[in-house]
Amino acid sequence: MSIPFGVPIPFVDHLGITLEKFEDGQSELWFPMRPEILNSFDVVHGGAIMTFLDIVLAAAARSVEPSNGVFTIEMKTSFMQAASAPPGGRLIGRGRLLHRTRKLAFTEGGVYDPEGRLCAHATGTFKYVPRRGTDALQTD
């Protein structure tokens, strides 16, 4: 059973990504296989994987203080192997908060295929921002 993200995220909804674990600096999300996310080799497009990892890492950062939002400061991604799943299947993303300061979160995570093989790994830095409504968000 999926967990609510706590805030509306239209892009995540559009992609069909669901939040399955969101606690103690850890996240797990599921990304359903859909033809729209494939590349010309019939495997998941690298940009879709990077988007998924960005969401996975951000969720891990937010899991310790869900009332805050986060902005991505930087992210590094390494691809180990092509990611795919059968029709109706899903990729699994797992994130972990490595360290946190008052304003920054340092995270890592991976995307796994249905057999549990690591397909991509990322590290990322996120800035915590208080939620004051979308009109008042500041990036400095």
PDB file of C-alpha atoms in Angstrom:
ATOM      1  CA  MET A   1       0.000   0.000   0.000  1.00  0.00           C
ATOM      2  CA  SER A   2       1.409   3.374  -1.019  1.00  0.00           C
ATOM      3  CA  ILE A   3       2.094   6.233   1.398  1.00  0.00           C
ATOM      4  CA  PRO A   4       1.000   9.804   0.546  1.00  0.00           C
ATOM      5  CA  PHE A   5       3.852  12.174  -0.350  1.00  0.00           C
ATOM      6  CA  GLY A   6       2.293  14.782   1.947  1.00  0.00           C
ATOM      7  CA  VAL A   7       2.221  17.428  -0.782  1.00  0.00           C
ATOM      8  CA  PRO A   8       0.900  17.347  -4.336  1.00  0.00           C
ATOM      9  CA  ILE A   9       3.648  16.598  -6.876  1.00  0.00           C
ATOM     10  CA  PRO A  10       1.992  16.572 -10.312  1.00  0.00           C
ATOM     11  CA  PHE A  11       5.110  15.328 -12.157  1.00  0.00           C
ATOM     12  CA  VAL A  12       5.456  12.328  -9.826  1.00  0.00           C
ATOM     13  CA  ASP A  13       1.755  11.579 -10.257  1.00  0.00           C
ATOM     14  CA  HIS A  14       2.157  11.796 -14.052  1.00  0.00           C
ATOM     15  CA  LEU A  15       4.985   9.235 -13.950  1.00  0.00           C
ATOM     16  CA  GLY A  16       3.001   6.879 -11.705  1.00  0.00           C
ATOM     17  CA  ILE A  17       5.742   6.743  -9.051  1.00  0.00           C
ATOM     18  CA  THR A  18       4.522   5.639  -5.630  1.00  0.00           C
ATOM     19  CA  LEU A  19       6.018   6.075  -2.176  1.00  0.00           C
ATOM     20  CA  GLU A  20       6.265   2.809  -0.231  1.00  0.00           C
ATOM     21  CA  LYS A  21       8.680   3.647   2.619  1.00  0.00           C
ATOM     22  CA  PHE A  22       9.292   7.071   4.138  1.00  0.00           C
ATOM     23  CA  GLU A  23      10.909   7.008   7.580  1.00  0.00           C
ATOM     24  CA  ASP A  24      14.111   7.473   9.550  1.00  0.00           C
ATOM     25  CA  GLY A  25      16.178   8.735   6.611  1.00  0.00           C
ATOM     26  CA  GLN A  26      15.090   5.931   4.292  1.00  0.00           C
ATOM     27  CA  SER A  27      12.809   5.819   1.303  1.00  0.00           C
ATOM     28  CA  GLU A  28      11.512   3.219  -1.098  1.00  0.00           C
ATOM     29  CA  LEU A  29       9.594   4.127  -4.219  1.00  0.00           C
ATOM     30  CA  TRP A  30       8.177   2.138  -7.122  1.00  0.00           C
ATOM     31  CA  PHE A  31       8.277   3.186 -10.789  1.00  0.00           C
ATOM     32  CA  PRO A  32       5.878   1.250 -13.024  1.00  0.00           C
ATOM     33  CA  MET A  33       7.074   0.129 -16.438  1.00  0.00           C
ATOM     34  CA  ARG A  34       5.334   2.041 -19.201  1.00  0.00           C
ATOM     35  CA  PRO A  35       6.230   2.281 -22.891  1.00  0.00           C
ATOM     36  CA  GLU A  36       6.679   6.064 -22.548  1.00  0.00           C
ATOM     37  CA  ILE A  37       9.788   5.688 -20.365  1.00  0.00           C
ATOM     38  CA  LEU A  38      11.675   3.364 -22.748  1.00  0.00           C
ATOM     39  CA  ASN A  39      14.444   4.330 -25.141  1.00  0.00           C
ATOM     40  CA  SER A  40      15.116   2.955 -28.641  1.00  0.00           C
ATOM     41  CA  PHE A  41      16.762  -0.157 -27.099  1.00  0.00           C
ATOM     42  CA  ASP A  42      13.525  -1.031 -25.212  1.00  0.00           C
ATOM     43  CA  VAL A  43      15.082  -0.375 -21.798  1.00  0.00           C
ATOM     44  CA  VAL A  44      14.309   2.492 -19.428  1.00  0.00           C
ATOM     45  CA  HIS A  45      15.689   5.804 -20.672  1.00  0.00           C
ATOM     46  CA  GLY A  46      18.599   7.157 -18.616  1.00  0.00           C
ATOM     47  CA  GLY A  47      16.764  10.442 -18.074  1.00  0.00           C
ATOM     48  CA  ALA A  48      13.824   8.567 -16.564  1.00  0.00           C
ATOM     49  CA  ILE A  49      16.223   6.729 -14.236  1.00  0.00           C
ATOM     50  CA  MET A  50      17.845  10.015 -13.174  1.00  0.00           C
ATOM     51  CA  THR A  51      14.439  11.580 -12.543  1.00  0.00           C
ATOM     52  CA  PHE A  52      13.443   8.560 -10.464  1.00  0.00           C
ATOM     53  CA  LEU A  53      16.670   8.751  -8.448  1.00  0.00           C
ATOM     54  CA  ASP A  54      16.157  12.482  -7.811  1.00  0.00           C
ATOM     55  CA  ILE A  55      12.723  11.723  -6.348  1.00  0.00           C
ATOM     56  CA  VAL A  56      14.043   8.737  -4.338  1.00  0.00           C
ATOM     57  CA  LEU A  57      16.888  10.766  -2.806  1.00  0.00           C
ATOM     58  CA  ALA A  58      14.648  13.756  -2.069  1.00  0.00           C
ATOM     59  CA  ALA A  59      12.197  11.474  -0.279  1.00  0.00           C
ATOM     60  CA  ALA A  60      14.991  10.074   1.901  1.00  0.00           C
ATOM     61  CA  ALA A  61      16.056  13.628   2.779  1.00  0.00           C
ATOM     62  CA  ARG A  62      12.485  14.685   3.619  1.00  0.00           C
ATOM     63  CA  SER A  63      11.699  11.541   5.634  1.00  0.00           C
ATOM     64  CA  VAL A  64      13.289  12.938   8.795  1.00  0.00           C
ATOM     65  CA  GLU A  65      11.333  16.207   8.615  1.00  0.00           C
ATOM     66  CA  PRO A  66       8.384  15.848   6.220  1.00  0.00           C
ATOM     67  CA  SER A  67       7.144  19.396   6.812  1.00  0.00           C
ATOM     68  CA  ASN A  68      10.163  20.745   4.908  1.00  0.00           C
ATOM     69  CA  GLY A  69      10.616  20.710   1.187  1.00  0.00           C
ATOM     70  CA  VAL A  70      13.940  20.114  -0.547  1.00  0.00           C
ATOM     71  CA  PHE A  71      15.659  21.474  -3.632  1.00  0.00           C
ATOM     72  CA  THR A  72      18.280  19.463  -5.494  1.00  0.00           C
ATOM     73  CA  ILE A  73      21.688  21.137  -5.277  1.00  0.00           C
ATOM     74  CA  GLU A  74      23.688  18.432  -7.075  1.00  0.00           C
ATOM     75  CA  MET A  75      23.388  14.814  -8.082  1.00  0.00           C
ATOM     76  CA  LYS A  76      25.838  12.299  -9.550  1.00  0.00           C
ATOM     77  CA  THR A  77      24.546   9.172 -11.220  1.00  0.00           C
ATOM     78  CA  SER A  78      26.370   6.013 -12.274  1.00  0.00           C
ATOM     79  CA  PHE A  79      24.686   3.454 -14.523  1.00  0.00           C
ATOM     80  CA  MET A  80      25.673  -0.183 -13.939  1.00  0.00           C
ATOM     81  CA  GLN A  81      23.361  -1.969 -16.370  1.00  0.00           C
ATOM     82  CA  ALA A  82      20.229  -1.426 -18.392  1.00  0.00           C
ATOM     83  CA  ALA A  83      17.035  -1.208 -16.375  1.00  0.00           C
ATOM     84  CA  SER A  84      13.912  -3.005 -17.471  1.00  0.00           C
ATOM     85  CA  ALA A  85      10.958  -4.918 -16.140  1.00  0.00           C
ATOM     86  CA  PRO A  86       8.227  -6.969 -17.778  1.00  0.00           C
ATOM     87  CA  PRO A  87       4.978  -5.232 -18.740  1.00  0.00           C
ATOM     88  CA  GLY A  88       3.082  -4.494 -15.559  1.00  0.00           C
ATOM     89  CA  GLY A  89       6.336  -4.717 -13.577  1.00  0.00           C
ATOM     90  CA  ARG A  90       8.210  -1.986 -11.755  1.00  0.00           C
ATOM     91  CA  LEU A  91      11.612  -0.669 -10.830  1.00  0.00           C
ATOM     92  CA  ILE A  92      12.379  -0.160  -7.151  1.00  0.00           C
ATOM     93  CA  GLY A  93      14.261   2.861  -5.847  1.00  0.00           C
ATOM     94  CA  ARG A  94      15.798   2.922  -2.387  1.00  0.00           C
ATOM     95  CA  GLY A  95      17.292   6.042  -0.827  1.00  0.00           C
ATOM     96  CA  ARG A  96      19.194   6.777   2.345  1.00  0.00           C
ATOM     97  CA  LEU A  97      20.080   9.953   4.188  1.00  0.00           C
ATOM     98  CA  LEU A  98      23.808   9.799   4.909  1.00  0.00           C
ATOM     99  CA  HIS A  99      24.275  13.072   6.780  1.00  0.00           C
ATOM    100  CA  ARG A 100      22.299  16.163   7.529  1.00  0.00           C
ATOM    101  CA  THR A 101      23.007  19.706   8.619  1.00  0.00           C
ATOM    102  CA  ARG A 102      20.449  22.363   9.443  1.00  0.00           C
ATOM    103  CA  LYS A 103      20.176  23.342   5.771  1.00  0.00           C
ATOM    104  CA  LEU A 104      21.587  20.443   3.734  1.00  0.00           C
ATOM    105  CA  ALA A 105      20.979  16.735   3.257  1.00  0.00           C
ATOM    106  CA  PHE A 106      23.537  14.326   1.788  1.00  0.00           C
ATOM    107  CA  THR A 107      21.947  11.211   0.308  1.00  0.00           C
ATOM    108  CA  GLU A 108      22.572   8.092  -1.746  1.00  0.00           C
ATOM    109  CA  GLY A 109      20.337   5.605  -3.452  1.00  0.00           C
ATOM    110  CA  GLY A 110      19.888   2.989  -6.124  1.00  0.00           C
ATOM    111  CA  VAL A 111      17.451   1.721  -8.707  1.00  0.00           C
ATOM    112  CA  TYR A 112      16.867  -2.027  -8.779  1.00  0.00           C
ATOM    113  CA  ASP A 113      15.184  -4.226 -11.375  1.00  0.00           C
ATOM    114  CA  PRO A 114      12.544  -6.818 -10.363  1.00  0.00           C
ATOM    115  CA  GLU A 115      15.295  -9.428  -9.795  1.00  0.00           C
ATOM    116  CA  GLY A 116      17.021  -7.131  -7.291  1.00  0.00           C
ATOM    117  CA  ARG A 117      19.972  -6.197  -9.523  1.00  0.00           C
ATOM    118  CA  LEU A 118      21.382  -2.706  -9.033  1.00  0.00           C
ATOM    119  CA  CYS A 119      20.946  -0.802 -12.303  1.00  0.00           C
ATOM    120  CA  ALA A 120      21.971   2.719 -11.245  1.00  0.00           C
ATOM    121  CA  HIS A 121      23.370   4.462  -8.169  1.00  0.00           C
ATOM    122  CA  ALA A 122      23.334   8.142  -7.249  1.00  0.00           C
ATOM    123  CA  THR A 123      24.510  10.518  -4.580  1.00  0.00           C
ATOM    124  CA  GLY A 124      22.875  13.864  -4.069  1.00  0.00           C
ATOM    125  CA  THR A 125      22.881  17.018  -2.007  1.00  0.00           C
ATOM    126  CA  PHE A 126      19.605  18.732  -1.173  1.00  0.00           C
ATOM    127  CA  LYS A 127      18.739  22.032   0.483  1.00  0.00           C
ATOM    128  CA  TYR A 128      15.997  22.000   3.095  1.00  0.00           C
ATOM    129  CA  VAL A 129      13.409  24.744   2.655  1.00  0.00           C
ATOM    130  CA  PRO A 130      10.421  25.469   4.867  1.00  0.00           C
ATOM    131  CA  ARG A 131       7.060  25.157   3.144  1.00  0.00           C
ATOM    132  CA  ARG A 132       5.357  28.531   3.025  1.00  0.00           C
ATOM    133  CA  GLY A 133       3.318  28.009  -0.109  1.00  0.00           C
ATOM    134  CA  THR A 134       4.547  27.886  -3.681  1.00  0.00           C
ATOM    135  CA  ASP A 135       4.482  31.690  -4.083  1.00  0.00           C
ATOM    136  CA  ALA A 136       6.951  32.217  -1.236  1.00  0.00           C
ATOM    137  CA  LEU A 137       9.585  29.540  -1.985  1.00  0.00           C
ATOM    138  CA  GLN A 138      13.090  30.954  -2.088  1.00  0.00           C
ATOM    139  CA  THR A 139      16.104  29.259  -3.617  1.00  0.00           C
ATOM    140  CA  ASP A 140      18.891  31.324  -2.000  1.00  0.00           C
TER     141      ASP A 140
END
